Short mmCIF file of C-alpha atoms in Angstrom, two decimals:
data_model
loop_
_atom_site.label_atom_id
_atom_site.label_comp_id
_atom_site.label_asym_id
_atom_site.label_seq_id
_atom_site.Cartn_x
_atom_site.Cartn_y
_atom_site.Cartn_z
CA GLY A 1 -0.52 -3.27 -21.12
CA ALA A 2 -3.91 -2.65 -22.56
CA VAL A 3 -5.46 0.14 -22.68
CA VAL A 4 -9.06 0.31 -22.21
CA SER A 5 -11.23 3.83 -23.20
CA GLN A 6 -14.14 5.76 -21.54
CA HIS A 7 -15.44 8.44 -22.60
CA PRO A 8 -16.62 10.92 -21.95
CA SER A 9 -14.14 11.38 -19.07
CA TRP A 10 -17.05 13.82 -17.11
CA VAL A 11 -20.81 14.81 -17.19
CA ILE A 12 -23.44 17.29 -15.55
CA CYS A 13 -26.51 17.21 -17.08
CA LYS A 14 -29.90 17.95 -16.01
CA SER A 15 -32.17 15.55 -14.07
CA GLY A 16 -34.67 13.40 -16.26
CA THR A 17 -32.72 13.37 -18.91
CA SER A 18 -30.21 10.04 -20.41
CA VAL A 19 -26.94 9.97 -20.38
CA LYS A 20 -24.84 8.03 -22.26
CA ILE A 21 -20.76 6.57 -21.39
CA GLU A 22 -19.17 4.39 -23.69
CA CYS A 23 -16.05 1.87 -23.06
CA ARG A 24 -13.63 0.90 -25.21
CA SER A 25 -10.93 -1.91 -25.28
CA LEU A 26 -8.20 0.07 -27.99
CA ASP A 27 -6.16 -3.20 -28.52
CA PHE A 28 -7.69 -6.20 -27.75
CA GLN A 29 -11.27 -8.08 -27.93
CA ALA A 30 -13.23 -8.52 -25.47
CA THR A 31 -16.11 -10.66 -24.71
CA THR A 32 -16.73 -9.85 -21.77
CA MET A 33 -16.70 -6.20 -20.08
CA PHE A 34 -17.96 -4.68 -16.43
CA TRP A 35 -19.58 -1.62 -15.41
CA TYR A 36 -18.95 -0.14 -11.98
CA ARG A 37 -19.81 2.37 -9.82
CA GLN A 38 -17.82 4.15 -6.85
CA PHE A 39 -19.49 6.84 -4.50
CA PRO A 40 -16.95 9.02 -2.52
CA LYS A 41 -15.03 6.95 0.50
CA GLN A 42 -16.56 3.53 -0.60
CA SER A 43 -14.95 0.63 -3.26
CA LEU A 44 -15.95 -0.26 -6.52
CA MET A 45 -19.36 -1.85 -7.12
CA LEU A 46 -20.33 -3.84 -10.03
CA MET A 47 -23.43 -3.01 -11.53
CA ALA A 48 -23.37 -5.72 -13.71
CA THR A 49 -21.34 -7.83 -16.31
CA SER A 50 -21.71 -6.88 -19.84
CA ASN A 51 -21.17 -9.89 -22.86
CA GLU A 52 -20.57 -9.04 -26.83
CA GLY A 53 -23.92 -10.06 -28.72
CA SER A 54 -26.24 -11.60 -25.34
CA LYS A 55 -28.16 -9.44 -22.76
CA ALA A 56 -25.63 -7.51 -19.16
CA THR A 57 -26.95 -10.24 -15.83
CA TYR A 58 -27.10 -6.58 -14.02
CA GLU A 59 -26.14 -7.01 -9.97
CA GLN A 60 -28.95 -7.74 -7.19
CA GLY A 61 -30.56 -4.17 -6.88
CA VAL A 62 -28.84 -2.63 -9.85
CA GLU A 63 -32.15 -1.37 -12.13
CA LYS A 64 -32.42 -3.01 -15.99
CA ASP A 65 -34.32 -0.36 -17.17
CA LYS A 66 -32.48 2.23 -15.46
CA PHE A 67 -28.61 1.32 -16.47
CA LEU A 68 -28.84 0.26 -19.80
CA ILE A 69 -26.00 -1.95 -21.49
CA ASN A 70 -24.92 -2.37 -24.86
CA HIS A 71 -22.65 -4.66 -25.87
CA ALA A 72 -23.04 -4.99 -29.58
CA SER A 73 -19.38 -5.37 -30.64
CA LEU A 74 -15.87 -6.92 -29.34
CA THR A 75 -14.55 -3.44 -28.43
CA LEU A 76 -17.07 -1.18 -26.97
CA SER A 77 -19.66 -1.45 -24.53
CA THR A 78 -22.15 1.03 -24.02
CA LEU A 79 -24.00 2.39 -20.88
CA THR A 80 -26.69 4.89 -20.43
CA VAL A 81 -28.68 5.62 -17.36
CA THR A 82 -32.07 6.64 -18.41
CA SER A 83 -33.87 9.24 -16.32
CA ALA A 84 -30.50 10.61 -14.55
CA HIS A 85 -31.68 11.87 -11.28
CA PRO A 86 -29.03 13.33 -8.40
CA GLU A 87 -28.89 10.18 -6.80
CA ASP A 88 -27.19 8.88 -9.33
CA SER A 89 -24.48 11.08 -9.69
CA SER A 90 -21.43 9.09 -8.78
CA PHE A 91 -17.54 7.74 -10.63
CA TYR A 92 -18.57 5.30 -13.76
CA ILE A 93 -15.49 2.63 -14.60
CA CYS A 94 -15.65 -0.11 -17.00
CA SER A 95 -13.49 -2.69 -17.33
CA ALA A 96 -12.27 -5.68 -20.36
CA TYR A 97 -11.66 -8.78 -18.79
CA LEU A 98 -8.60 -9.84 -20.52
CA SER A 99 -8.01 -14.13 -21.17
CA GLY A 100 -3.79 -14.59 -19.61
CA THR A 101 -2.46 -17.89 -20.17
CA SER A 102 -1.92 -20.78 -17.39
CA GLY A 103 -4.83 -19.23 -16.00
CA ARG A 104 -3.55 -15.77 -15.05
CA ASP A 105 -6.65 -13.74 -16.30
CA THR A 106 -6.70 -9.78 -15.54
CA GLN A 107 -9.28 -7.08 -16.38
CA TYR A 108 -8.58 -3.79 -17.49
CA PHE A 109 -9.63 -0.39 -16.59
CA GLY A 110 -11.55 2.53 -18.23
CA PRO A 111 -10.24 5.67 -16.71
CA GLY A 112 -13.38 6.08 -15.54
CA THR A 113 -16.22 9.10 -16.04
CA ARG A 114 -17.14 11.33 -13.51
CA LEU A 115 -21.25 11.78 -13.40
CA THR A 116 -23.33 14.82 -11.47
CA VAL A 117 -26.57 15.32 -11.87
CA LEU A 118 -28.38 18.21 -10.89
CA ARG B 1 -19.89 -12.78 5.42
CA LYS B 2 -17.79 -9.92 2.04
CA GLU B 3 -15.72 -11.63 -0.45
CA VAL B 4 -12.82 -9.47 0.46
CA GLU B 5 -12.35 -8.11 3.85
CA GLN B 6 -9.42 -5.76 3.71
CA ASP B 7 -8.10 -3.65 6.68
CA PRO B 8 -9.07 -0.30 5.79
CA GLY B 9 -6.60 1.91 7.57
CA PRO B 10 -5.63 4.42 7.35
CA PHE B 11 -1.99 4.25 7.33
CA ASN B 12 -0.44 7.05 8.14
CA VAL B 13 4.25 6.65 7.44
CA PRO B 14 6.55 8.82 6.86
CA GLU B 15 8.78 8.57 4.48
CA GLY B 16 11.08 5.70 3.92
CA ALA B 17 8.73 2.96 5.96
CA THR B 18 7.53 -0.11 5.39
CA VAL B 19 4.14 -1.08 5.30
CA ALA B 20 1.80 -4.04 4.97
CA PHE B 21 -1.41 -4.47 4.01
CA ASN B 22 -3.62 -7.38 4.88
CA CYS B 23 -6.54 -8.63 2.97
CA THR B 24 -8.49 -11.87 3.68
CA TYR B 25 -11.02 -14.14 1.68
CA SER B 26 -14.24 -16.40 1.84
CA ASN B 27 -13.84 -18.23 -1.17
CA SER B 28 -11.82 -21.13 -1.30
CA ALA B 29 -12.06 -22.31 -4.87
CA SER B 30 -10.64 -18.52 -6.28
CA GLN B 31 -7.86 -18.57 -8.24
CA SER B 32 -6.27 -15.92 -8.60
CA PHE B 33 -5.48 -13.20 -6.61
CA PHE B 34 -3.55 -8.66 -7.95
CA TRP B 35 -3.62 -6.15 -5.59
CA TYR B 36 -5.12 -3.32 -7.22
CA ARG B 37 -3.91 0.89 -6.87
CA GLN B 38 -6.10 3.90 -6.75
CA ASP B 39 -5.80 7.25 -6.39
CA CYS B 40 -8.19 9.79 -5.16
CA ARG B 41 -10.56 10.38 -8.35
CA LYS B 42 -8.74 7.95 -10.54
CA GLU B 43 -10.37 3.94 -11.78
CA PRO B 44 -8.54 1.86 -10.10
CA LYS B 45 -4.34 -0.35 -11.28
CA LEU B 46 -2.77 -3.19 -11.35
CA LEU B 47 0.01 -3.26 -9.17
CA MET B 48 0.69 -6.84 -9.18
CA SER B 49 -0.82 -10.37 -9.80
CA VAL B 50 -0.24 -12.35 -6.72
CA TYR B 51 2.00 -15.95 -7.36
CA SER B 52 1.25 -19.05 -4.46
CA SER B 53 4.78 -18.79 -4.35
CA GLY B 54 5.16 -14.93 -3.58
CA ASN B 55 6.56 -12.55 -6.00
CA GLU B 56 8.47 -9.89 -5.12
CA ASP B 57 8.37 -6.04 -7.77
CA GLY B 58 10.89 -3.57 -6.72
CA ARG B 59 9.67 -2.04 -3.86
CA PHE B 60 6.75 -4.74 -2.76
CA THR B 61 6.18 -7.68 -2.16
CA ALA B 62 3.09 -9.66 -2.54
CA GLN B 63 2.33 -13.33 -0.23
CA LEU B 64 -0.87 -15.90 -0.69
CA ASN B 65 -1.70 -18.10 2.01
CA ARG B 66 -4.25 -20.53 0.58
CA ALA B 67 -4.43 -22.03 3.35
CA SER B 68 -5.49 -19.49 5.59
CA GLN B 69 -6.98 -17.34 2.53
CA TYR B 70 -4.54 -14.89 2.91
CA ILE B 71 -3.64 -12.20 0.97
CA SER B 72 -0.46 -9.28 1.48
CA LEU B 73 1.17 -6.79 0.54
CA LEU B 74 4.70 -5.71 1.84
CA ILE B 75 5.53 -1.90 0.20
CA ARG B 76 9.28 -1.54 1.46
CA ASP B 77 11.12 2.33 1.10
CA SER B 78 8.16 4.23 1.38
CA LYS B 79 7.78 7.16 -1.41
CA LEU B 80 4.99 10.22 -1.38
CA SER B 81 4.05 8.84 -4.71
CA ASP B 82 2.98 5.67 -2.71
CA SER B 83 0.22 7.40 -0.79
CA ALA B 84 -3.00 5.96 -2.30
CA THR B 85 -5.04 3.71 -1.52
CA TYR B 86 -4.17 -0.47 -2.04
CA LEU B 87 -7.12 -2.43 -2.88
CA CYS B 88 -7.14 -6.19 -2.47
CA VAL B 89 -8.88 -8.47 -5.48
CA VAL B 90 -10.04 -12.10 -5.80
CA ASN B 91 -11.21 -13.61 -8.60
CA GLY B 92 -14.77 -15.33 -9.93
CA ARG B 93 -14.56 -18.81 -10.47
CA GLY B 94 -17.00 -21.32 -12.33
CA SER B 95 -20.18 -18.80 -13.31
CA THR B 96 -18.49 -16.13 -12.17
CA LEU B 97 -15.60 -16.66 -14.08
CA GLY B 98 -13.39 -13.08 -14.32
CA ARG B 99 -15.70 -11.37 -12.46
CA LEU B 100 -13.37 -9.65 -9.61
CA TYR B 101 -14.37 -8.86 -6.13
CA PHE B 102 -12.90 -5.99 -4.62
CA GLY B 103 -11.96 -4.95 -1.40
CA ARG B 104 -13.21 -2.01 0.52
CA GLY B 105 -9.19 -0.63 0.25
CA THR B 106 -6.45 0.96 2.35
CA GLN B 107 -5.93 3.68 2.04
CA LEU B 108 -1.83 4.58 2.56
CA THR B 109 -0.28 8.18 2.96
CA VAL B 110 2.97 8.42 3.31
CA TRP B 111 4.51 12.18 4.81
CA PRO B 112 8.13 13.14 4.44
#
């Protein structure tokens, strides 16, 4: 199946610093990528939809100035957590949307980035 | 009302057991349905798509009832390696095409 990579896989940073997470579709072009966040024992929560060449669409309650998304190419989207605080510690997962035949589209997930803010 | 509702479990079954998970969705216009599997501290991985006619993949059988907006997953002859959280997932339509709506997940533990 399609492959999506994320980098870094884990990061520990001090409160107040910014962290950039990269999401790449390795063997296909993705005009749309999604960013999710998952807290322990909870389901994935969609943060934003990233469209190549345009501004991201953020879900209600997600601060766009804090979570900066850049989808500069068809294979790369980045999420920057600015001025990170301990409450931003979470598992961040990206996915790339692949439109299939007969309407059978699906998403392929990156391996996730575990962020710990001290 | 949530887009996708799932029984969170947990389900604890012995090896070899048959277990069934259920899920309901609220948007009748949804067209694509999936079951994903998520292991602890890992990303979700597509287990199988769910088609209108129902479909089977080895020990896994998925069913869709559009009239009731109900999706199911049946696992036969459970293995220890089946222990995971199973996510019921439905796609968005119209302006939200491509967006997936996730259920909270059903936790399964298979014991020896």
